[in-house]
Short mmCIF file of C-alpha atoms in Angstrom, two decimals:
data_model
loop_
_atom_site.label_atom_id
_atom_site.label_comp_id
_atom_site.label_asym_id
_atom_site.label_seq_id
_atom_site.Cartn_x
_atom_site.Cartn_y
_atom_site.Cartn_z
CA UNK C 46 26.65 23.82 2.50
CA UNK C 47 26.85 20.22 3.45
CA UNK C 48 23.91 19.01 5.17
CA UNK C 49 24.09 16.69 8.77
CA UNK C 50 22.15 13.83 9.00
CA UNK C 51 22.49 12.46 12.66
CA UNK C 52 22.43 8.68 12.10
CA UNK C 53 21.92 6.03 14.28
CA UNK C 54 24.26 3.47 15.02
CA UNK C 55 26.00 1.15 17.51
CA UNK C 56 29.48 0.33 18.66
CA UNK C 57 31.16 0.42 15.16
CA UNK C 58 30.42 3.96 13.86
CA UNK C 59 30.53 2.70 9.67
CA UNK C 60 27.27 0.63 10.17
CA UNK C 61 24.47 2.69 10.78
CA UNK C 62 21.57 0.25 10.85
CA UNK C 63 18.54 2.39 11.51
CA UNK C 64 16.15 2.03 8.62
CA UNK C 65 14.48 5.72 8.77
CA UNK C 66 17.89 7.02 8.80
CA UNK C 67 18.41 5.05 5.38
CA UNK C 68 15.12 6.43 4.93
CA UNK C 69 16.58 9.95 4.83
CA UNK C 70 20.21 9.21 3.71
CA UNK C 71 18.86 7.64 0.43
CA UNK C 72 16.54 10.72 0.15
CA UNK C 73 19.31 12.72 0.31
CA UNK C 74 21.57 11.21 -1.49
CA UNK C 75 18.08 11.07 -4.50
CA UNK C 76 18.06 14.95 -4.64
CA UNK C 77 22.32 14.67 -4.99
CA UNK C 78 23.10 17.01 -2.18
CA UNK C 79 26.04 16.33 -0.02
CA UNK C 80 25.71 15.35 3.11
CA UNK C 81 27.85 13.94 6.08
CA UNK C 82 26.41 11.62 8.25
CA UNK C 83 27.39 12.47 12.27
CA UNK C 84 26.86 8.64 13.95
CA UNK C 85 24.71 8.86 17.05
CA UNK C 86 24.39 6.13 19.42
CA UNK C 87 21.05 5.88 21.22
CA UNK C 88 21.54 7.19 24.18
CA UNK C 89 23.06 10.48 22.32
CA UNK C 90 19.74 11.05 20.88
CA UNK C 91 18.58 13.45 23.55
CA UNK C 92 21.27 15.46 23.03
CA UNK C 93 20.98 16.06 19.10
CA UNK C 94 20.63 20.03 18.14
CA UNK C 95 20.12 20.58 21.77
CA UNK C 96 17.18 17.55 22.02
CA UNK C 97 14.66 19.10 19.32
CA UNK C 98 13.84 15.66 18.68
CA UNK C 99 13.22 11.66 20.31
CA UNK C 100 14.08 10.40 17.61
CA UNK C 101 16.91 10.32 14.65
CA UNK C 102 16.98 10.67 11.60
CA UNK C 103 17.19 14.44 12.34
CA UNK C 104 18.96 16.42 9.86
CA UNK C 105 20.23 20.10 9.81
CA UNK C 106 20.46 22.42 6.57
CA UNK C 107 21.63 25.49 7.12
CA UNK C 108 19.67 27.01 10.22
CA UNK C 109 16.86 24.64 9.49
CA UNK C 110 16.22 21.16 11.55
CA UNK C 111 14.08 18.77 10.29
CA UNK C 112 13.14 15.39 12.50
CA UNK C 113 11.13 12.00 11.12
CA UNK C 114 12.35 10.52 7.87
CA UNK C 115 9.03 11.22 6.02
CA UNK C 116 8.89 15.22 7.09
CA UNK C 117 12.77 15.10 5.60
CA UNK C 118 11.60 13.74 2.72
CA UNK C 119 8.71 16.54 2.21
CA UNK C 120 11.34 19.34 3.42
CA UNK C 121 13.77 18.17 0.78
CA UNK C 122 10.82 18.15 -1.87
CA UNK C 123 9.93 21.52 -1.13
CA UNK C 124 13.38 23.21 -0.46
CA UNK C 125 15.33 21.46 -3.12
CA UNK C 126 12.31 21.25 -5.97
CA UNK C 127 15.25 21.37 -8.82
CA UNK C 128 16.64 18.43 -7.80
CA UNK C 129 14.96 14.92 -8.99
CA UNK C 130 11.55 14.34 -7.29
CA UNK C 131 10.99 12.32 -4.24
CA UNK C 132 7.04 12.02 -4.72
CA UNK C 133 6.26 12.36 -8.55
CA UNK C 134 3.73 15.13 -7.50
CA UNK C 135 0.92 15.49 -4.76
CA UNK C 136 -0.69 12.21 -5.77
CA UNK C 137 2.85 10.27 -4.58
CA UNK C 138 3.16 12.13 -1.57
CA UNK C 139 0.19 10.76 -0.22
CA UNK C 140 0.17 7.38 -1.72
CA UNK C 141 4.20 7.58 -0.19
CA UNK C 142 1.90 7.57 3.53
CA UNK C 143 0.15 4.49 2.75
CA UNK C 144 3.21 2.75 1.66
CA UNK C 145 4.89 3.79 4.74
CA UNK C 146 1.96 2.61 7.27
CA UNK C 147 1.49 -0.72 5.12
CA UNK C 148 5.59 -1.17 5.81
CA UNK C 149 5.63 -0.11 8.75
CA UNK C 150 2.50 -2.49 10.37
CA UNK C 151 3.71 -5.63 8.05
CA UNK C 152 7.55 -5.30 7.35
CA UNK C 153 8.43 -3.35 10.63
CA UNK C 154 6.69 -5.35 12.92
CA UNK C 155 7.69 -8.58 12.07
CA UNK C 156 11.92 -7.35 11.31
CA UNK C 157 11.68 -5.37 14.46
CA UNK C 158 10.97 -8.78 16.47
CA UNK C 159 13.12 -11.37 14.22
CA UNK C 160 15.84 -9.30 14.86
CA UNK C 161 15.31 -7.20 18.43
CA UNK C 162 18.14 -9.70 19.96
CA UNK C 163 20.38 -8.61 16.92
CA UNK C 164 20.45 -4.82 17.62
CA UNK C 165 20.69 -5.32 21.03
CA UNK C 166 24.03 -7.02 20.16
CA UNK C 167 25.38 -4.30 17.97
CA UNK C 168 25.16 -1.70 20.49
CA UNK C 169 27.63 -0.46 23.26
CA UNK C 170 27.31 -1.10 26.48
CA UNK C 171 25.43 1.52 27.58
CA UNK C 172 22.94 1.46 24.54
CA UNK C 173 22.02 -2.04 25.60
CA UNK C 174 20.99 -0.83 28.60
CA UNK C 175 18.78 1.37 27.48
CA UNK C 176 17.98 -0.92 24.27
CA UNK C 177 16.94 -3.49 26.69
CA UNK C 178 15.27 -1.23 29.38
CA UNK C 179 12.65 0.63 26.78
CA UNK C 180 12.41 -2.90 24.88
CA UNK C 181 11.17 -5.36 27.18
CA UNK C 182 8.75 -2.61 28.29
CA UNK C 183 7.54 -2.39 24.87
CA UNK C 184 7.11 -6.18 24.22
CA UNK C 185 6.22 -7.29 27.64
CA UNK C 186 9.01 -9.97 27.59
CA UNK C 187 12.83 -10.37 28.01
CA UNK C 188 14.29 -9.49 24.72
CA UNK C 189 15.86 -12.70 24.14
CA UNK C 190 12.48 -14.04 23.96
CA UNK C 191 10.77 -11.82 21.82
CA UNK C 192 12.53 -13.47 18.10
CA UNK C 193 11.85 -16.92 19.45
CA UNK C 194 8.92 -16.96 16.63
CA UNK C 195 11.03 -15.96 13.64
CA UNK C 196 11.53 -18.91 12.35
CA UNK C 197 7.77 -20.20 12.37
CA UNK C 198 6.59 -16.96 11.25
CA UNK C 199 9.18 -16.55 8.48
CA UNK C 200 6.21 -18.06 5.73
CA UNK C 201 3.70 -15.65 6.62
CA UNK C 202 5.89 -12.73 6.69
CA UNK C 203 7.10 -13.57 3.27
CA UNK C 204 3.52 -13.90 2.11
CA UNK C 205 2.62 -10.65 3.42
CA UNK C 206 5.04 -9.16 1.20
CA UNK C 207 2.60 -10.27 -1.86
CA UNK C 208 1.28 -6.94 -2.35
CA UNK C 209 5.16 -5.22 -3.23
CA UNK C 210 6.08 -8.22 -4.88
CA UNK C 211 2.61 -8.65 -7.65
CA UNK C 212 3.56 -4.57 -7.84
CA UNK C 213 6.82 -5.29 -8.99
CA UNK C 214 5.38 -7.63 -11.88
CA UNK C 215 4.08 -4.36 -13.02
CA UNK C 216 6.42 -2.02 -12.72
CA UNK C 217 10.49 -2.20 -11.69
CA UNK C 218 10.09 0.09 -8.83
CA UNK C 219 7.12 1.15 -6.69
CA UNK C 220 7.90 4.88 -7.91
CA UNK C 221 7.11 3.30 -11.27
CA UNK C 222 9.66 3.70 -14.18
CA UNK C 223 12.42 4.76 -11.67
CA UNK C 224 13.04 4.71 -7.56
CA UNK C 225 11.10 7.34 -5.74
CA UNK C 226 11.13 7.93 -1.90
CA UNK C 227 8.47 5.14 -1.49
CA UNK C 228 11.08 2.56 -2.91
CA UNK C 229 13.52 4.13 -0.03
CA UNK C 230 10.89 3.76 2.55
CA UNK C 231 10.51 -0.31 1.87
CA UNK C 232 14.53 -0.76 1.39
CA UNK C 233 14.99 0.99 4.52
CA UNK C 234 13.32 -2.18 6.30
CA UNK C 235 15.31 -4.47 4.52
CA UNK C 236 18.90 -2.54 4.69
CA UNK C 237 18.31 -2.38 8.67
CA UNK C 238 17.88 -6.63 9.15
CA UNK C 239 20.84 -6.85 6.40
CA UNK C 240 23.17 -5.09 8.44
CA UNK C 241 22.04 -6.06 11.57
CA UNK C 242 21.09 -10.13 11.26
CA UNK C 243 22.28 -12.76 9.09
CA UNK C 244 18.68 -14.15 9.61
CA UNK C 245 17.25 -14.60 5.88
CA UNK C 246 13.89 -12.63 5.65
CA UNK C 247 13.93 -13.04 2.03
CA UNK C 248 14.57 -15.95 -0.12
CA UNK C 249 17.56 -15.17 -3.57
CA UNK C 250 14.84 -15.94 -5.81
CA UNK C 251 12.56 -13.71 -4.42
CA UNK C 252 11.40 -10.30 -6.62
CA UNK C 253 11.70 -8.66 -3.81
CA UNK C 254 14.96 -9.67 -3.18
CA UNK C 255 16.06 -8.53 -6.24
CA UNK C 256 14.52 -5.34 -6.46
CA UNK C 257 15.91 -4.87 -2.74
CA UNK C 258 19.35 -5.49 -4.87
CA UNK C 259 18.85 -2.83 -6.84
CA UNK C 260 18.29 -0.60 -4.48
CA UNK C 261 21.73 -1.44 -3.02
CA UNK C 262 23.07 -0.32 -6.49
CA UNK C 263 21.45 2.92 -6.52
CA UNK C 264 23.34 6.44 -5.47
CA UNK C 265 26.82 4.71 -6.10
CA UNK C 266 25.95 1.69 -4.10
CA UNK C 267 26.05 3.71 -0.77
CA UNK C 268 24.00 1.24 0.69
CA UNK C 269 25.97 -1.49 -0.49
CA UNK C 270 29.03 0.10 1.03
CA UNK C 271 28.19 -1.55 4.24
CA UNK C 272 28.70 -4.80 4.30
CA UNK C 273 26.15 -7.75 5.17
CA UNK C 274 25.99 -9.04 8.61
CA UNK C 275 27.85 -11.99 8.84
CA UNK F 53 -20.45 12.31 -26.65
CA UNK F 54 -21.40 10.25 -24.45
CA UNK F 55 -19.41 6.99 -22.70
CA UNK F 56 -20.73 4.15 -22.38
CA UNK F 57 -19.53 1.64 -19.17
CA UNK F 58 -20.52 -1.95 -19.57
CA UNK F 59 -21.15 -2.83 -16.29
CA UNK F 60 -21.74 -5.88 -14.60
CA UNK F 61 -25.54 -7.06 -13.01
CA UNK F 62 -27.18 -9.81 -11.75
CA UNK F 63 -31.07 -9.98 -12.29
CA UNK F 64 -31.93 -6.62 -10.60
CA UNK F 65 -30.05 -4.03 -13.49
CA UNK F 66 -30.33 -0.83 -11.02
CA UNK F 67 -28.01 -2.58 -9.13
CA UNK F 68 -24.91 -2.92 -10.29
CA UNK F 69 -22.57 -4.81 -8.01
CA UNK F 70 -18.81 -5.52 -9.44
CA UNK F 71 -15.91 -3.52 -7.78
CA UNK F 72 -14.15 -2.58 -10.80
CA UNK F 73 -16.70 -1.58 -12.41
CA UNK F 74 -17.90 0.97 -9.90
CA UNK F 75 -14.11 1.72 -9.82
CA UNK F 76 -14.81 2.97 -13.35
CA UNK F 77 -17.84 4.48 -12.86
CA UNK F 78 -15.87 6.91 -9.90
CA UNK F 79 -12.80 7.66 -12.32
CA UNK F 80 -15.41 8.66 -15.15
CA UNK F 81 -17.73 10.88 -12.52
CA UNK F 82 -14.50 12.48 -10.91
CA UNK F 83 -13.23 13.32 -14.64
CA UNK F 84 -17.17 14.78 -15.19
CA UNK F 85 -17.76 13.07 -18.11
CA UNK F 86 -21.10 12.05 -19.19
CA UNK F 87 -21.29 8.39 -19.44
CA UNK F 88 -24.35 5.67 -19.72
CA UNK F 89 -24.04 2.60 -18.05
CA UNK F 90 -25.02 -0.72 -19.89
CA UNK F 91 -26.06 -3.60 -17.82
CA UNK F 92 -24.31 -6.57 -18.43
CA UNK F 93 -24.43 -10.28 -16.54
CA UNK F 94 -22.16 -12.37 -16.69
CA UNK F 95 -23.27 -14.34 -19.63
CA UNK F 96 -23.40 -11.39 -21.82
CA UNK F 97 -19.87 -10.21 -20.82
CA UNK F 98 -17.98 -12.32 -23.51
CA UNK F 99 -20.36 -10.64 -26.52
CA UNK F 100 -19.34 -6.96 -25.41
CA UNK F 101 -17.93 -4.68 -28.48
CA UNK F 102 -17.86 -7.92 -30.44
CA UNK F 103 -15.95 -10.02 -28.02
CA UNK F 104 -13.07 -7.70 -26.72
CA UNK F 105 -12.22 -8.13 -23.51
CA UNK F 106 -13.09 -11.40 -21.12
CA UNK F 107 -14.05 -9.02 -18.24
CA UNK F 108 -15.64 -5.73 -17.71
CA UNK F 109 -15.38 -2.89 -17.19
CA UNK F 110 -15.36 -2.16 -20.60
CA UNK F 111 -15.74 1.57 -21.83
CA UNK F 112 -17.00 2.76 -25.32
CA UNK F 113 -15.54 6.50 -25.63
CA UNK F 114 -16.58 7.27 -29.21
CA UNK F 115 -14.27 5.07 -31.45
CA UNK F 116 -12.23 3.80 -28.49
CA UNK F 117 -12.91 1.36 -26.36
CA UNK F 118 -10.55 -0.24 -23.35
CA UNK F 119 -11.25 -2.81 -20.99
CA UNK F 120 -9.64 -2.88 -17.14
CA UNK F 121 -10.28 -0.68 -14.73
CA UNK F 122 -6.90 0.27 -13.87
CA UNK F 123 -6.04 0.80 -18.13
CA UNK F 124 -10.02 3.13 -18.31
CA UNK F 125 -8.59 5.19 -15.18
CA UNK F 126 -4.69 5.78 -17.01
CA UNK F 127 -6.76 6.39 -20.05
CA UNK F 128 -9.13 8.73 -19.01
CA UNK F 129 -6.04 10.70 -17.40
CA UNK F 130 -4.35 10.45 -20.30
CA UNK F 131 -7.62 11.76 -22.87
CA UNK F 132 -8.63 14.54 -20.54
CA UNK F 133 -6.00 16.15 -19.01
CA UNK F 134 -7.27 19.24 -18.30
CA UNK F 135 -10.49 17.87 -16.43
CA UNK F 136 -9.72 16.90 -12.47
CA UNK F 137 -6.48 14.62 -11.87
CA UNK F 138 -7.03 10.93 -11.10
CA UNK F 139 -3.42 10.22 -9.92
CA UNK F 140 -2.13 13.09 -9.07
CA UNK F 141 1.37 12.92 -11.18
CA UNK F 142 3.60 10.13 -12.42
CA UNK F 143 4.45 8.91 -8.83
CA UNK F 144 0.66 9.15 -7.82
CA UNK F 145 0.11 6.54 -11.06
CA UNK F 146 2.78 4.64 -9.93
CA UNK F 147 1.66 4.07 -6.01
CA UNK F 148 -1.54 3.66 -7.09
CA UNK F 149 -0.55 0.08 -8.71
CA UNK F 150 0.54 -0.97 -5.24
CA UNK F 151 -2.44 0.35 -3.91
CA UNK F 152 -4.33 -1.83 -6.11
CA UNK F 153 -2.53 -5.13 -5.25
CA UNK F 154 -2.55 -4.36 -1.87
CA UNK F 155 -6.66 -4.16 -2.28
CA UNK F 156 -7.12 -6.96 -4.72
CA UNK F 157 -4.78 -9.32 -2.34
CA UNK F 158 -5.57 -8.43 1.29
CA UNK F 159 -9.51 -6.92 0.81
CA UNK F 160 -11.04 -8.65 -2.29
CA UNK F 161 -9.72 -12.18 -0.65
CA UNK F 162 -11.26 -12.22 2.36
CA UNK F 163 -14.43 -9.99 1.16
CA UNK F 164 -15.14 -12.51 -2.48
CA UNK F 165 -15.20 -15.43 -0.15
CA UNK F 166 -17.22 -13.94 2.67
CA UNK F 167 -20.12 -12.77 0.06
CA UNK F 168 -19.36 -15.56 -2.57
CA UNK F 169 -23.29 -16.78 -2.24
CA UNK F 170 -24.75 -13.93 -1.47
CA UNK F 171 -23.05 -13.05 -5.39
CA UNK F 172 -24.63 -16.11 -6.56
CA UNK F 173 -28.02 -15.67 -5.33
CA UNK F 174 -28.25 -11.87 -7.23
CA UNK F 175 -28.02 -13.52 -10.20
CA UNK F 176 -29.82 -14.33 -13.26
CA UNK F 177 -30.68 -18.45 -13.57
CA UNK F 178 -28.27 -18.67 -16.35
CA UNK F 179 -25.54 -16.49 -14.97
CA UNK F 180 -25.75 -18.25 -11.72
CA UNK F 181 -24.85 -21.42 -13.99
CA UNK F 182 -22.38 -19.98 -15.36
CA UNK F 183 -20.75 -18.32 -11.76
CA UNK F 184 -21.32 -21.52 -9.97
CA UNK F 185 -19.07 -24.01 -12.52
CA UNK F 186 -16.32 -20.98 -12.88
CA UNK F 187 -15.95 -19.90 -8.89
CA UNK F 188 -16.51 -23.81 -7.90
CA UNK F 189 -13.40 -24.50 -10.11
CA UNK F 190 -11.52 -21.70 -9.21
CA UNK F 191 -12.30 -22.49 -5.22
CA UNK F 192 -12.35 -26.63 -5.28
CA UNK F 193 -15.18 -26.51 -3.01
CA UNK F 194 -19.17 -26.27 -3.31
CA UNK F 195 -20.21 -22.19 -3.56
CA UNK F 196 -22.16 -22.48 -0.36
CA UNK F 197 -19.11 -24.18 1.62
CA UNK F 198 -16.56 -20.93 0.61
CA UNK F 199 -18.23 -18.64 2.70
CA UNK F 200 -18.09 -20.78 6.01
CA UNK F 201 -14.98 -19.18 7.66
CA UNK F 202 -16.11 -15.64 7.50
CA UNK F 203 -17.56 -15.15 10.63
CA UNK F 204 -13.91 -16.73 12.45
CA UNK F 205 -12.23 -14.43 9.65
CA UNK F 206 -13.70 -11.41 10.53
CA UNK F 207 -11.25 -10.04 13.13
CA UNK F 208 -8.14 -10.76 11.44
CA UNK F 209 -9.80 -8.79 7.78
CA UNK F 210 -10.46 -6.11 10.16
CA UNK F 211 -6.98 -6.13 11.38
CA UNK F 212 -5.32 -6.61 7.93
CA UNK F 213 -6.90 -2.82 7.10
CA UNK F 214 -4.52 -1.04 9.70
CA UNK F 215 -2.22 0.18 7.02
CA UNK F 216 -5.16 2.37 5.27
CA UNK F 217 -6.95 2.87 8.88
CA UNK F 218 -3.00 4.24 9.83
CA UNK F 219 -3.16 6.51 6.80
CA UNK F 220 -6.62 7.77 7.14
CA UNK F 221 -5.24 9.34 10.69
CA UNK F 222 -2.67 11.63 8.76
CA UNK F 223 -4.55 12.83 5.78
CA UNK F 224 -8.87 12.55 4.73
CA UNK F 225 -8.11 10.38 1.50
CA UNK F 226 -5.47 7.92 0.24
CA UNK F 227 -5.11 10.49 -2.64
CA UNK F 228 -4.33 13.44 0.49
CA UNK F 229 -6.43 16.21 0.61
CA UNK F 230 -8.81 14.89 -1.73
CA UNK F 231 -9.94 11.91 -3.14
CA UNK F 232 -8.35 10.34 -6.33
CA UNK F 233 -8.19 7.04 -8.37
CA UNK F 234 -6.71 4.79 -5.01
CA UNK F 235 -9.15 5.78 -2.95
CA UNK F 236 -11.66 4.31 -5.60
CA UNK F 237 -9.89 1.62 -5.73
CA UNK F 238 -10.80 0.52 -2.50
CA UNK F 239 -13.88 2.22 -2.42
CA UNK F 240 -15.00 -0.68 -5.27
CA UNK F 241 -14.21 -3.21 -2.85
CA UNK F 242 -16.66 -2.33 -0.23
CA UNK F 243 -18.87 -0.95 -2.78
CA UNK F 244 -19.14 -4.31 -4.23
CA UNK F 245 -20.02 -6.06 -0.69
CA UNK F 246 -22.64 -3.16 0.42
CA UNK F 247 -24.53 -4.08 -2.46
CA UNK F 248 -24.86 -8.04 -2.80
CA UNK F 249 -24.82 -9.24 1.33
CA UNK F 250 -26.07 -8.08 4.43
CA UNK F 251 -22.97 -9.05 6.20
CA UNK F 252 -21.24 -6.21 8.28
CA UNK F 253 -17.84 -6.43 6.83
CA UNK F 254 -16.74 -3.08 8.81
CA UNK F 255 -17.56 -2.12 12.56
CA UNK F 256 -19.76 1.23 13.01
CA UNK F 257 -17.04 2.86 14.10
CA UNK F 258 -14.02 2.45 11.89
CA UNK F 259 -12.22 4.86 10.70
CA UNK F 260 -12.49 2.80 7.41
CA UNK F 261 -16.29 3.16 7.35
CA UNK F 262 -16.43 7.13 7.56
CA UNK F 263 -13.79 7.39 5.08
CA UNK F 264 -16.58 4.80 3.08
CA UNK F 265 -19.11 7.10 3.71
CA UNK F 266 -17.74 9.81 2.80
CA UNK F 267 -16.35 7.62 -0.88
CA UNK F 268 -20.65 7.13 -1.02
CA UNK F 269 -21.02 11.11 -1.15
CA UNK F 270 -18.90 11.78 -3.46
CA UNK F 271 -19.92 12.88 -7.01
CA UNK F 272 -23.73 13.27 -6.33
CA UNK F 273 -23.85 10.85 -4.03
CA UNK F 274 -23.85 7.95 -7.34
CA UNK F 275 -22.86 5.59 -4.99
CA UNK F 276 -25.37 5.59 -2.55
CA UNK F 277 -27.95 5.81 -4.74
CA UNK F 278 -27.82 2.33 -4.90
CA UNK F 279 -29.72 1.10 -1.55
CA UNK F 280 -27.14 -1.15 0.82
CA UNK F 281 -28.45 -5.39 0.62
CA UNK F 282 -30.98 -5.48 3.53
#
């Protein structure tokens, strides 16, 4: 049975943009099950699977719902253990949490300001409201403010990336040999800011930037299928 | 038979000091093995197994010998299989190289400035000759003028440990529900720092410094039988 992955998106349905919904679409599409994505603006969040969750991705397999991008990623593991491994054993699913908090206090938090402005400007108009409302709340500041440093943090933030970038002088993928989940949970920063900003967080001659290329290839290029924001 | 770890000293040879080394040291105890530690300073480090490696740790393990902590941790996974798992699977091997770059660029930075003299002044006359010429070189300022910032640093190295503070709130260990070869990897770091300076590198009550504590306790407690600097 095909799986539902209630994805997040904005006015135009064929760019979903959220990067824990790549997350769990690139999960997904790792273990080679089929699965339909059903676009979800924010403000349809409450009402997905009769509001089991805040949050998307949420997907549903059968009778089963599973929330959080990470928790899909164990429920695939574990219900699908056939299919190619996410983790590479216990070891990987807990080194997979440390890869997600270091991406999600370094990556996240500098993307998610660079290019707040950007999503608000995707959405429809009653997203933006919301976008906006729950926003400038979080950041203390209008959101048109809150890139304003982008530019004269853009150094740093590409230093901070040292760590993935010495560990791809090692190895082609942080799953080693070949992608696992923790490759999916580092392109899923990078997918989001590609479809949503033309800002350049990464330089072309950066490793990173090329291993983020390869991840566009993998699973028939799905996440190459949507194109670059322009 | 037994292994033997060269491992790295400074005058006082019950008190071994480098962070790789003791990340050794924890991937040999956690495997069970019986091994015999050999102190070696600086100086002596090039004369090791006839001149194999430029840095230790170095392991003997009957005819074998390998050099890097990272390559005696894969190896000693690899030669004892059936004694407890250092990395948990192929993925666990894998995330552990990020792990270590993530250590080696955001901890051992900040932490082999801050206790750069207090290194020094452990040392043997001749291997503080030696340590001086090499770190002034590798710094471009005087050994007693790289420390300096520290103090002003401390806050931001403090900060720059979210990610594994993050982690430690989902799960005991890096490696999950028990320790394995990460958490040792970052164990060595602090290890390394306990030992040679005085200088409180992590607040009482960090999440970082019970997880430390309980790294100390682990296999016999072989850690903290080496009393902190005073």
């Amino acid at each position: 049975m095909t799986i539902l992955l209630y994805d997040l998106v904005g006015r135009d349905a064929s760019r979903p943009f959220s990067p824990h919904c790549w997350k769990a679409a690139m999960a997904l599409a790792h273990k080679g099950l089929d699965f339909e994505k059903v676009p979800t603006p924010f403000t349809a969040v409450p009402g997905v699977e009769g509001g089991i969750s805040k949050i998307v991705p949420v997907i549903r397999d059968g009778d089963k719902t599973v929330s959080d991008s990470f928790a899909i990623a164990l429920y695939l593991e574990d219900a699908y253990p056939d299919r190619p491994t996410l983790f590479g054993g216990d070891g990987g699913k807990a080194m997979a949490r440390f890869i997600e908090r270091w991406s999600q206090l370094t990556i996240h938090t500098y993307l998610g300001s660079a290019a707040l402005k950007d999503i608000h400007d995707v959405l429809a108009p009653e997203d933006q409201a919301y976008f906006r409302k729950s926003r400038e709340a979080r950041f203390g500041k209008r959101l048109e403010e809150v890139p304003a440093g982008r530019e004269a943090g853009l150094a740093t933030f590409r230093a901070s990336l040292e760590p993935l970038r010495s560990t791809l002088s090692y190895q082609p993928w942080i799953g080693g040999a070949s992608p696992l989940f923790a490759d999916y949970i580092v392109y899923g920063a990078f997918q989001w800011v590609r479809i949503i900003s033309p800002f350049p967080v990464l330089a072309e001659n950066d490793p990173v930037a090329e291993w983020f290329g390869r991840c566009l290839d993998l699973h028939g290029g799905i996440g190459r299928k949507v194109p670059a924001a322009a």
